Coordinates of C-alpha atoms in Angstrom, one line a residue:
X1 CA 101.8 155.5 25.3
X2 CA 100.6 152.7 27.6
X3 CA 103.5 150.4 27.8
X4 CA 101.2 147.4 28.4
X5 CA 99.2 148.2 25.2
X6 CA 102.4 148.7 23.2
X7 CA 103.5 145.2 24.4
X8 CA 100.2 143.8 23.5
X9 CA 100.5 145.3 20.0
X10 CA 103.9 143.8 19.4
X11 CA 102.6 140.4 20.4
X12 CA 99.8 140.7 18.0
X13 CA 102.2 142.0 15.2
X14 CA 104.8 139.3 15.8
X15 CA 102.2 136.4 15.8
X16 CA 100.2 137.9 12.8
X17 CA 96.8 137.9 14.6
X18 CA 94.8 138.3 17.7
X19 CA 94.0 134.8 18.1
X20 CA 97.5 133.4 17.6
X21 CA 98.9 136.0 19.9
X22 CA 96.1 135.2 22.5
X23 CA 97.2 131.5 22.3
X24 CA 100.8 132.3 22.6
X25 CA 100.5 134.6 25.6
X26 CA 97.7 133.3 27.3
X27 CA 95.9 136.8 27.3
X28 CA 92.3 137.1 26.3
X29 CA 91.7 137.9 22.7
X30 CA 89.2 140.6 23.5
X31 CA 91.8 142.2 25.9
X32 CA 94.4 142.2 23.1
X33 CA 92.0 143.9 20.6
X34 CA 90.9 146.4 23.2
X35 CA 94.5 147.3 24.0
X36 CA 95.4 147.8 20.4
X37 CA 92.2 149.9 19.7
X38 CA 93.3 152.0 22.5
X39 CA 96.8 152.4 21.3
X40 CA 95.4 153.4 17.9
X41 CA 93.1 156.0 19.5
X42 CA 96.0 157.6 21.3
X43 CA 98.3 157.8 18.3
X44 CA 95.5 158.8 16.0
X45 CA 96.5 156.1 13.3
X46 CA 95.5 152.8 12.2
X47 CA 98.1 150.1 13.1
X48 CA 96.5 147.2 11.3
X49 CA 94.5 146.7 8.2
X50 CA 91.6 144.4 9.3
X51 CA 90.0 142.1 6.8
X52 CA 87.6 139.2 6.9
X53 CA 90.2 136.6 7.7
X54 CA 93.5 138.6 7.4
X55 CA 95.3 141.1 9.5
X56 CA 98.4 143.0 8.3
X57 CA 100.3 146.0 9.6
X58 CA 99.9 149.3 8.2
X59 CA 102.9 151.6 7.2
X60 CA 102.6 153.2 10.6
X61 CA 102.0 149.9 12.4
X62 CA 105.4 148.4 10.8
X63 CA 107.2 151.5 11.8
X64 CA 105.9 151.4 15.4
X65 CA 106.9 147.7 15.6
X66 CA 110.4 148.1 14.2
X67 CA 111.1 151.1 16.6
X68 CA 109.7 149.5 19.8
X69 CA 110.1 145.7 19.7
X70 CA 113.8 145.8 20.7
X71 CA 113.1 148.4 23.4
X72 CA 110.5 146.1 24.9
X73 CA 112.8 143.2 24.8
X74 CA 115.4 145.4 26.5
X75 CA 113.0 146.3 29.2
X76 CA 112.3 142.7 29.8
X77 CA 115.9 141.8 30.0
X78 CA 116.4 144.7 32.5
X79 CA 113.6 143.3 34.6
X80 CA 115.0 139.9 34.6
X81 CA 118.4 141.2 35.6
X82 CA 117.0 143.0 38.5
X83 CA 114.7 140.2 39.6
X84 CA 117.2 137.5 39.3
X85 CA 120.5 139.6 40.1
X86 CA 122.1 138.3 36.9
X87 CA 122.8 139.5 33.4
X88 CA 123.1 136.1 31.9
X89 CA 121.3 136.0 28.3
X90 CA 117.9 134.7 28.2
X91 CA 115.0 134.6 25.8
X92 CA 114.8 133.9 22.0
X93 CA 117.6 134.2 19.5
X94 CA 116.9 133.6 15.7
X95 CA 120.0 133.5 13.5
X96 CA 120.1 133.4 9.7
X97 CA 123.2 132.0 8.1
X98 CA 124.2 130.9 4.5
X99 CA 123.8 127.2 3.7
X100 CA 127.6 126.7 3.3
X101 CA 128.4 128.2 6.8
X102 CA 125.5 126.3 8.2
X103 CA 126.8 122.9 6.9
X104 CA 130.4 123.5 7.9
X105 CA 130.5 123.6 11.6
X106 CA 127.8 126.2 12.8
X107 CA 126.0 123.4 14.3
X108 CA 129.0 122.9 16.8
X109 CA 129.1 126.6 17.5
X110 CA 125.3 126.6 18.1
X111 CA 125.7 123.7 20.4
X112 CA 128.5 125.3 22.4
X113 CA 126.2 128.5 22.8
X114 CA 123.3 126.5 23.9
X115 CA 125.3 124.8 26.5
X116 CA 126.7 128.1 27.7
X117 CA 123.4 129.9 27.9
X118 CA 120.7 127.3 28.5
X119 CA 118.1 130.1 29.2
X120 CA 118.3 131.2 25.6
X121 CA 115.9 129.4 22.8
X122 CA 118.4 129.4 20.0
X123 CA 117.1 128.8 16.4
X124 CA 119.5 128.9 13.6
X125 CA 118.1 129.0 10.0
X126 CA 120.5 128.1 7.0
X127 CA 119.4 129.5 3.7
X128 CA 121.1 131.5 0.9
X129 CA 118.1 133.9 0.1
X130 CA 118.3 137.6 1.2
X131 CA 116.6 137.9 4.5
X132 CA 115.4 141.2 6.3
X133 CA 116.0 140.9 10.0
X134 CA 112.9 142.9 10.8
X135 CA 110.5 141.5 8.1
X136 CA 111.7 137.9 8.5
X137 CA 112.1 138.1 12.4
X138 CA 115.8 137.4 12.8
X139 CA 117.9 138.9 15.7
X140 CA 121.1 138.2 13.8
X141 CA 122.1 137.5 10.3
X142 CA 125.5 136.1 9.0
X143 CA 126.3 137.1 5.4
X144 CA 129.5 137.1 3.2
X145 CA 130.3 140.4 1.7
X146 CA 127.2 142.3 2.6
X147 CA 126.2 145.4 0.9
X148 CA 128.2 148.3 2.4
X149 CA 125.1 150.6 2.1
X150 CA 123.2 148.3 4.5
X151 CA 121.4 149.9 7.4
X152 CA 122.8 147.0 9.6
X153 CA 125.7 147.1 12.2
X154 CA 127.9 144.2 13.2
X155 CA 131.3 142.7 13.2
X156 CA 133.5 141.0 10.6
X157 CA 134.6 137.7 12.1
X158 CA 136.1 135.8 9.0
X159 CA 138.2 136.9 6.0
X160 CA 139.2 134.7 3.3
X161 CA 140.2 134.7 -0.4
X162 CA 138.5 133.3 -3.6
X163 CA 140.4 130.8 -5.5
X164 CA 139.6 128.9 -8.7
X165 CA 139.9 125.2 -8.2
X166 CA 139.2 122.1 -10.3
X167 CA 139.7 118.3 -10.1
X168 CA 143.1 116.9 -11.3
X169 CA 141.4 115.6 -14.4
X170 CA 140.6 119.1 -15.6
X171 CA 143.6 121.1 -16.9
X172 CA 143.9 124.9 -17.3
X173 CA 144.1 125.6 -21.1
X174 CA 147.4 127.2 -22.1
X175 CA 145.6 129.8 -24.4
X176 CA 143.4 132.3 -22.3
X177 CA 141.0 132.6 -25.1
X178 CA 139.8 129.0 -24.8
X179 CA 136.8 129.0 -22.4
X180 CA 137.0 126.5 -19.4
X181 CA 133.9 124.7 -18.2
X182 CA 132.7 126.6 -15.0
X183 CA 130.2 125.9 -12.2
X184 CA 128.6 129.1 -10.9
X185 CA 126.1 130.3 -8.4
X186 CA 122.6 130.9 -9.9
X187 CA 122.9 134.7 -10.0
X188 CA 126.4 134.8 -11.6
X189 CA 126.4 136.3 -15.1
X190 CA 126.7 133.8 -17.9
X191 CA 130.2 133.2 -19.2
X192 CA 132.0 135.7 -16.9
X193 CA 135.7 135.7 -17.0
X194 CA 138.2 135.0 -14.2
X195 CA 141.2 137.3 -13.4
X196 CA 143.8 134.8 -12.0
X197 CA 146.6 135.7 -10.0
X198 CA 149.5 133.1 -10.2
X199 CA 153.2 133.5 -9.3
X200 CA 153.2 137.3 -9.5
X201 CA 151.4 137.3 -12.8
X202 CA 147.7 137.9 -13.7
X203 CA 145.9 136.0 -16.3
X204 CA 142.2 136.5 -17.5
X205 CA 140.4 133.2 -18.1
X206 CA 137.3 133.0 -20.2
X207 CA 134.6 130.5 -18.9
X208 CA 131.7 128.6 -20.2
X209 CA 129.0 128.0 -17.8
X210 CA 128.1 124.2 -17.7
X211 CA 126.2 124.2 -14.3
X212 CA 124.4 126.6 -12.1
X213 CA 123.8 125.7 -8.5
X214 CA 122.3 127.7 -5.7
X215 CA 124.7 127.1 -2.9
X216 CA 128.5 127.0 -2.5
X217 CA 128.3 123.5 -0.9
X218 CA 126.7 122.0 -4.1
X219 CA 129.3 123.8 -6.2
X220 CA 132.0 122.2 -4.0
X221 CA 130.7 118.8 -4.5
X222 CA 130.2 119.2 -8.3
X223 CA 133.9 120.5 -8.7
X224 CA 135.2 117.3 -7.1
X225 CA 133.0 115.3 -9.4
X226 CA 135.0 116.9 -12.2
X227 CA 132.5 118.6 -14.3
X228 CA 134.2 121.9 -14.2
X229 CA 136.0 124.5 -12.3
X230 CA 134.7 127.0 -9.9
X231 CA 135.6 130.0 -7.7
X232 CA 135.4 129.1 -4.0
X233 CA 136.7 130.3 -0.7
X234 CA 140.2 128.9 -0.1
X235 CA 139.2 127.6 3.4
X236 CA 136.5 125.5 1.8
X237 CA 138.9 123.7 -0.5
X238 CA 142.1 123.7 1.4
X239 CA 141.5 120.1 2.9
X240 CA 140.8 118.8 -0.7
X241 CA 144.0 120.6 -2.1
X242 CA 146.1 119.0 0.7
X243 CA 144.6 115.5 0.0
X244 CA 145.0 115.9 -3.9
X245 CA 141.4 115.9 -4.8
X246 CA 141.4 119.4 -6.1
X247 CA 144.1 121.7 -7.7
X248 CA 144.1 125.5 -7.2
X249 CA 144.6 127.3 -10.6
X250 CA 145.0 130.7 -9.0
X251 CA 143.6 133.5 -6.7
X252 CA 140.9 135.9 -7.6
X253 CA 142.6 139.0 -6.1
X254 CA 139.7 141.3 -6.8
X255 CA 137.2 139.2 -4.8
X256 CA 138.1 139.2 -1.2
X257 CA 135.7 137.5 1.3
X258 CA 134.4 139.0 4.5
X259 CA 131.9 137.2 6.6
X260 CA 129.8 139.5 9.0
X261 CA 127.4 138.8 11.9
X262 CA 124.9 141.8 11.4
X263 CA 121.9 143.2 13.4
X264 CA 119.6 146.1 12.9
X265 CA 121.6 149.4 13.7
X266 CA 118.6 150.9 15.3
X267 CA 118.1 148.1 17.9
X268 CA 119.5 147.7 21.2
X269 CA 122.0 144.9 21.1
X270 CA 120.8 142.3 23.5
X271 CA 122.9 140.2 25.7
X272 CA 121.8 137.2 23.7
X273 CA 123.2 138.8 20.4
X274 CA 126.4 140.0 22.0
X275 CA 127.1 136.6 23.5
X276 CA 126.7 134.9 20.1
X277 CA 128.9 137.5 18.3
X278 CA 131.5 137.2 21.0
X279 CA 131.5 133.4 20.5
X280 CA 132.1 133.8 16.7
X281 CA 134.9 136.2 17.3
X282 CA 136.6 133.7 19.7
X283 CA 136.1 130.8 17.3
X284 CA 137.6 132.7 14.4
X285 CA 140.6 134.3 16.2
X286 CA 142.1 137.1 14.1
X287 CA 139.3 136.3 11.5
X288 CA 141.6 133.6 10.1
X289 CA 140.3 131.4 7.4
X290 CA 142.4 128.5 8.8
X291 CA 140.0 128.4 11.8
X292 CA 137.0 128.0 9.4
X293 CA 139.0 125.1 7.5
X294 CA 139.5 123.4 10.8
X295 CA 136.0 123.8 11.9
X296 CA 134.6 122.7 8.4
X297 CA 136.8 119.7 8.3
X298 CA 136.6 118.6 12.0
X299 CA 135.2 115.0 12.4

């Protein structure tokens, strides 16, 4: 395959059209179109479905992009190293993170990264929806308790436990059959029970969902308001417990928390990604939740 044609194909695929790719790269639209046609002829497959005003990848085109995009980025990095005599990270880095993590200190980590590596164009997107690093064009995704069957590789940089906490005005019923008002994430089954570990004993608590929210940050605020109890990471509530704003009813021993930095396993791990993961590992030494608590509550 012609390397230049392959690079032009990836630019068109990444920008979603010949016109947009031409404006972004400064290359003539006709040249991009001719290069892609030549690549299709060499491979004997259609890489794009061309409509009147739309352009989308075929199955073969998507597979080609997934398998070659990171290789081309690696080639560019090698070229930069040879030209400049340095291996400093450079280029674009897009990171997806949960809203809670994004709101509780990730901005400071991102700022430190940007100061350390000014030649990297860093973008961090905080959202709780499921994202695909290839389809959604992310180099790195941060997720809690990812599916073990995922085709992603990475490092666990934070471990925590889930606790059930409530405002002091809300007391835990003495009878386990009495349901407690609960605030849950949107996808949590209705009226699920909690198995609380307290002082070497285990107690199952019935719940009655009174509020569903889409992010752990909103759940935290609602719990402090006193409308109900909720299961949250201990590191998130520790400062409130210390200040008397919340009380921990018990630990959910069957629900450990692991936060991972993940990237596609079939990609070469770029210097940009490696540097970001290294920074996370340094900030959360020994994967301690105390480090997250300090970061989340720093002023």
